[in-house]
């Protein structure tokens, strides 16, 4: 690929927010321009002539690039959603911790009065924890779902959320990943209730995180292109 | 000459659709085909081409996908949809009608 053309396109896009849309347009532009450049060279033109012709053939890209600029209005609106999402996420995380604290509190209570039915007190604690987790998770999902699609690029959602890219293989890995986490959750709850060894069963989550990492490594090995997204 | 390129630019979308009816294609290939068809007397600026692509894509007349090139940069291919074929047919008839009208209106009086 010709360096000068790459530089030219890089400069064009230097002020453009790095959304997926911008990256795709850039890649498309660069690919087509490079091909044209190569064709000119193949026709026996000098590098300079080829470069001039290629750049001249581009025409006026201002309006095309303007579409990729965040408009002030959209930015303001995105800020509104960003602040709300931050708030809800913070509250939800606090709720998760509160749920765990309640569970520990119940465990402590069973320690204090030995006579009580330990299992049912612990069960009550777990149920409360699950209800809190359900509400908090629901809140997180909701606050993310209500964000309008056109604002998502401004909230870094597209880049952030998929460690597995948008290719067909990436989708398969994303699916495997979600199924794996569901499975791990089920295993965790299953083992924990069966053995009642809540003090040790949390290790399952660590195993889950390791499996997630392994999955990512495999994905990047299978699809080298994914690791060099602009 | 200015008028010709202005008129042609007004039909960018139809020109693109006409190319995509035969086969899926990408930006440079379409532009090259246009140049060859017109013996180099006309070419679209790439910016015009992409603007038309975006418009057509938003209108659901074409869809795009990335080709899996082994070497070099990936290409973004475009494919025509049923909507696009319909739009192409409509634009084509519109143009035929306009052409006849303009011929009539600009033709020298024969009687």
CSV table of N, CA, C and O in Angstrom, one decimal, chain A residues 1 21 23-25 27-33 35-37 39-40 53-54 56-61 63-64 67 167 225, chain B residues 26-29 31-32 35 43-55 58 64 66 72-78:
chain,number,residue,atom,x,y,z
A,1,UNK,N,0.8,-1.2,0.0
A,1,UNK,CA,0.0,0.0,0.0
A,1,UNK,C,0.9,1.3,0.0
A,1,UNK,O,1.9,1.3,0.7
A,21,UNK,N,-18.3,3.5,12.1
A,21,UNK,CA,-18.6,4.0,10.8
A,21,UNK,C,-17.5,4.7,10.1
A,21,UNK,O,-17.2,4.5,8.9
A,23,UNK,N,-14.3,4.3,10.8
A,23,UNK,CA,-13.2,3.4,10.5
A,23,UNK,C,-13.5,2.6,9.2
A,23,UNK,O,-12.7,2.4,8.4
A,24,UNK,N,-14.8,2.3,9.0
A,24,UNK,CA,-15.2,1.5,7.8
A,24,UNK,C,-15.1,2.4,6.6
A,24,UNK,O,-14.6,1.9,5.5
A,25,UNK,N,-15.5,3.7,6.7
A,25,UNK,CA,-15.4,4.5,5.5
A,25,UNK,C,-13.9,4.7,5.1
A,25,UNK,O,-13.6,4.7,4.0
A,27,UNK,N,-11.4,2.7,5.7
A,27,UNK,CA,-10.9,1.5,5.1
A,27,UNK,C,-11.4,1.4,3.7
A,27,UNK,O,-10.6,1.0,2.8
A,28,UNK,N,-12.6,1.7,3.4
A,28,UNK,CA,-13.2,1.6,2.1
A,28,UNK,C,-12.5,2.6,1.1
A,28,UNK,O,-12.0,2.2,0.0
A,29,UNK,N,-12.3,3.8,1.6
A,29,UNK,CA,-11.7,4.8,0.8
A,29,UNK,C,-10.2,4.5,0.5
A,29,UNK,O,-9.8,4.5,-0.7
A,30,UNK,N,-9.5,4.0,1.5
A,30,UNK,CA,-8.1,3.6,1.4
A,30,UNK,C,-8.0,2.5,0.4
A,30,UNK,O,-7.1,2.5,-0.5
A,31,UNK,N,-8.9,1.5,0.5
A,31,UNK,CA,-8.8,0.3,-0.4
A,31,UNK,C,-9.0,0.7,-1.8
A,31,UNK,O,-8.2,0.4,-2.7
A,32,UNK,N,-10.0,1.5,-2.1
A,32,UNK,CA,-10.3,1.9,-3.5
A,32,UNK,C,-9.3,2.8,-4.0
A,32,UNK,O,-8.9,2.7,-5.2
A,33,UNK,N,-8.7,3.7,-3.2
A,33,UNK,CA,-7.7,4.6,-3.7
A,33,UNK,C,-6.4,3.9,-4.0
A,33,UNK,O,-5.8,4.2,-5.0
A,35,UNK,N,-6.2,0.8,-4.9
A,35,UNK,CA,-6.3,0.1,-6.1
A,35,UNK,C,-6.2,1.0,-7.4
A,35,UNK,O,-5.5,0.6,-8.4
A,36,UNK,N,-6.7,2.1,-7.3
A,36,UNK,CA,-6.6,3.1,-8.4
A,36,UNK,C,-5.2,3.5,-8.6
A,36,UNK,O,-4.7,3.5,-9.7
A,37,UNK,N,-4.5,3.7,-7.5
A,37,UNK,CA,-3.1,4.1,-7.6
A,37,UNK,C,-2.3,3.0,-8.3
A,37,UNK,O,-1.5,3.2,-9.2
A,39,UNK,N,-3.3,0.7,-10.3
A,39,UNK,CA,-3.7,0.7,-11.7
A,39,UNK,C,-2.9,1.7,-12.5
A,39,UNK,O,-2.5,1.4,-13.6
A,40,UNK,N,-2.8,2.9,-11.9
A,40,UNK,CA,-2.1,4.0,-12.6
A,40,UNK,C,-0.6,3.6,-12.8
A,40,UNK,O,-0.1,3.8,-13.9
A,53,UNK,N,-3.4,11.9,-9.6
A,53,UNK,CA,-4.7,11.5,-10.2
A,53,UNK,C,-5.6,10.9,-9.2
A,53,UNK,O,-6.8,11.1,-9.1
A,54,UNK,N,-5.0,10.0,-8.3
A,54,UNK,CA,-5.8,9.4,-7.3
A,54,UNK,C,-6.5,10.4,-6.3
A,54,UNK,O,-7.7,10.3,-6.0
A,56,UNK,N,-7.0,13.6,-6.9
A,56,UNK,CA,-7.9,14.4,-7.6
A,56,UNK,C,-9.3,13.7,-7.8
A,56,UNK,O,-10.3,14.3,-7.8
A,57,UNK,N,-9.2,12.4,-8.0
A,57,UNK,CA,-10.4,11.6,-8.2
A,57,UNK,C,-11.3,11.5,-7.0
A,57,UNK,O,-12.4,11.0,-7.1
A,58,UNK,N,-10.7,11.8,-5.9
A,58,UNK,CA,-11.5,11.7,-4.7
A,58,UNK,C,-12.6,12.7,-4.6
A,58,UNK,O,-13.8,12.4,-4.2
A,59,UNK,N,-12.4,13.9,-5.1
A,59,UNK,CA,-13.4,15.0,-5.1
A,59,UNK,C,-13.6,15.6,-3.7
A,59,UNK,O,-12.7,15.5,-2.9
A,60,UNK,N,-14.7,16.2,-3.5
A,60,UNK,CA,-15.0,16.9,-2.3
A,60,UNK,C,-15.6,16.0,-1.2
A,60,UNK,O,-16.8,15.7,-1.3
A,61,UNK,N,-14.8,15.6,-0.2
A,61,UNK,CA,-15.3,14.7,0.8
A,61,UNK,C,-15.8,15.4,2.0
A,61,UNK,O,-16.2,14.7,3.0
A,63,UNK,N,-18.6,17.0,2.8
A,63,UNK,CA,-20.0,16.7,3.3
A,63,UNK,C,-20.0,15.2,3.8
A,63,UNK,O,-20.7,14.9,4.7
A,64,UNK,N,-19.2,14.4,3.1
A,64,UNK,CA,-19.2,13.0,3.6
A,64,UNK,C,-18.6,12.8,5.0
A,64,UNK,O,-19.1,12.1,5.8
A,67,UNK,N,-20.8,14.2,8.0
A,67,UNK,CA,-21.8,13.2,8.6
A,67,UNK,C,-21.2,12.5,9.7
A,67,UNK,O,-21.9,12.0,10.6
A,167,UNK,N,-17.8,-9.9,12.8
A,167,UNK,CA,-17.7,-10.8,11.7
A,167,UNK,C,-18.6,-12.0,12.2
A,167,UNK,O,-19.0,-12.2,13.3
A,225,UNK,N,-7.4,-10.8,11.6
A,225,UNK,CA,-7.8,-9.5,11.2
A,225,UNK,C,-8.5,-8.7,12.3
A,225,UNK,O,-8.4,-7.5,12.3
B,26,UNK,N,-17.8,-3.1,-5.9
B,26,UNK,CA,-17.2,-2.2,-4.9
B,26,UNK,C,-16.9,-0.9,-5.6
B,26,UNK,O,-16.8,-0.8,-6.9
B,27,UNK,N,-16.6,0.2,-4.8
B,27,UNK,CA,-16.5,1.5,-5.4
B,27,UNK,C,-15.6,1.7,-6.6
B,27,UNK,O,-16.0,2.2,-7.6
B,28,UNK,N,-14.4,1.2,-6.4
B,28,UNK,CA,-13.4,1.5,-7.5
B,28,UNK,C,-13.8,0.7,-8.8
B,28,UNK,O,-13.7,1.3,-9.9
B,29,UNK,N,-14.3,-0.5,-8.6
B,29,UNK,CA,-14.7,-1.3,-9.8
B,29,UNK,C,-15.9,-0.6,-10.6
B,29,UNK,O,-15.9,-0.5,-11.8
B,31,UNK,N,-16.6,2.6,-10.6
B,31,UNK,CA,-16.1,3.8,-11.2
B,31,UNK,C,-15.3,3.5,-12.5
B,31,UNK,O,-15.4,4.2,-13.5
B,32,UNK,N,-14.5,2.4,-12.4
B,32,UNK,CA,-13.7,2.0,-13.5
B,32,UNK,C,-14.6,1.6,-14.7
B,32,UNK,O,-14.4,1.9,-15.8
B,35,UNK,N,-16.0,4.6,-16.4
B,35,UNK,CA,-15.0,5.2,-17.2
B,35,UNK,C,-14.8,4.4,-18.5
B,35,UNK,O,-14.7,5.0,-19.6
B,43,UNK,N,-16.2,10.3,-15.3
B,43,UNK,CA,-15.9,9.5,-14.1
B,43,UNK,C,-16.6,10.2,-12.9
B,43,UNK,O,-16.7,11.4,-12.9
B,44,UNK,N,-17.0,9.4,-12.0
B,44,UNK,CA,-17.6,10.0,-10.8
B,44,UNK,C,-16.5,10.2,-9.8
B,44,UNK,O,-15.5,9.5,-9.7
B,45,UNK,N,-16.6,11.4,-9.1
B,45,UNK,CA,-15.7,11.6,-8.0
B,45,UNK,C,-16.0,10.6,-6.9
B,45,UNK,O,-17.2,10.2,-6.7
B,46,UNK,N,-15.0,10.1,-6.3
B,46,UNK,CA,-15.3,9.1,-5.2
B,46,UNK,C,-16.2,9.6,-4.2
B,46,UNK,O,-17.1,8.8,-3.7
B,47,UNK,N,-16.1,10.8,-3.8
B,47,UNK,CA,-16.9,11.4,-2.8
B,47,UNK,C,-18.4,11.3,-3.2
B,47,UNK,O,-19.3,11.0,-2.4
B,48,UNK,N,-18.7,11.6,-4.5
B,48,UNK,CA,-20.0,11.5,-5.0
B,48,UNK,C,-20.6,10.1,-4.9
B,48,UNK,O,-21.7,9.8,-4.5
B,49,UNK,N,-19.7,9.2,-5.2
B,49,UNK,CA,-20.0,7.8,-5.2
B,49,UNK,C,-20.4,7.3,-3.8
B,49,UNK,O,-21.4,6.7,-3.6
B,50,UNK,N,-19.6,7.7,-2.8
B,50,UNK,CA,-19.8,7.2,-1.4
B,50,UNK,C,-21.1,7.8,-0.9
B,50,UNK,O,-21.9,7.2,-0.2
B,51,UNK,N,-21.3,9.1,-1.2
B,51,UNK,CA,-22.5,9.8,-0.8
B,51,UNK,C,-23.7,9.0,-1.3
B,51,UNK,O,-24.7,8.8,-0.6
B,52,UNK,N,-23.7,8.6,-2.6
B,52,UNK,CA,-24.8,7.9,-3.2
B,52,UNK,C,-24.9,6.5,-2.5
B,52,UNK,O,-26.1,6.1,-2.3
B,53,UNK,N,-23.8,5.9,-2.3
B,53,UNK,CA,-23.9,4.6,-1.6
B,53,UNK,C,-24.6,4.7,-0.3
B,53,UNK,O,-25.5,3.9,0.0
B,54,UNK,N,-24.2,5.7,0.5
B,54,UNK,CA,-24.9,5.9,1.9
B,54,UNK,C,-26.4,6.1,1.7
B,54,UNK,O,-27.2,5.5,2.4
B,55,UNK,N,-26.7,7.0,0.7
B,55,UNK,CA,-28.1,7.3,0.5
B,55,UNK,C,-28.9,6.0,0.2
B,55,UNK,O,-30.0,5.7,0.7
B,58,UNK,N,-29.2,3.6,3.1
B,58,UNK,CA,-30.2,4.1,4.1
B,58,UNK,C,-31.6,3.8,3.6
B,58,UNK,O,-32.5,3.6,4.3
B,64,UNK,N,-24.4,-3.6,2.0
B,64,UNK,CA,-23.0,-3.7,1.9
B,64,UNK,C,-22.4,-4.9,2.7
B,64,UNK,O,-23.0,-5.2,3.8
B,66,UNK,N,-18.4,-6.8,3.7
B,66,UNK,CA,-16.9,-6.8,3.5
B,66,UNK,C,-16.5,-8.1,2.8
B,66,UNK,O,-16.8,-9.2,3.3
B,72,UNK,N,-3.9,-7.6,0.6
B,72,UNK,CA,-4.3,-6.2,0.5
B,72,UNK,C,-5.4,-5.9,1.4
B,72,UNK,O,-5.8,-6.6,2.3
B,73,UNK,N,-6.0,-4.7,1.1
B,73,UNK,CA,-7.1,-4.2,2.0
B,73,UNK,C,-8.4,-4.9,1.6
B,73,UNK,O,-8.6,-5.4,0.6
B,74,UNK,N,-9.3,-5.0,2.7
B,74,UNK,CA,-10.6,-5.6,2.4
B,74,UNK,C,-11.4,-4.6,1.5
B,74,UNK,O,-11.2,-3.4,1.6
B,75,UNK,N,-12.3,-5.2,0.8
B,75,UNK,CA,-13.2,-4.4,-0.1
B,75,UNK,C,-14.6,-4.4,0.5
B,75,UNK,O,-15.0,-5.4,1.0
B,76,UNK,N,-15.2,-3.2,0.4
B,76,UNK,CA,-16.6,-3.2,0.8
B,76,UNK,C,-17.4,-3.4,-0.5
B,76,UNK,O,-17.5,-2.5,-1.3
B,77,UNK,N,-18.1,-4.5,-0.5
B,77,UNK,CA,-19.0,-4.8,-1.7
B,77,UNK,C,-20.4,-4.3,-1.4
B,77,UNK,O,-20.9,-4.3,-0.3
B,78,UNK,N,-21.1,-4.0,-2.5
B,78,UNK,CA,-22.5,-3.6,-2.4
B,78,UNK,C,-23.3,-4.6,-3.3
B,78,UNK,O,-22.9,-5.0,-4.3
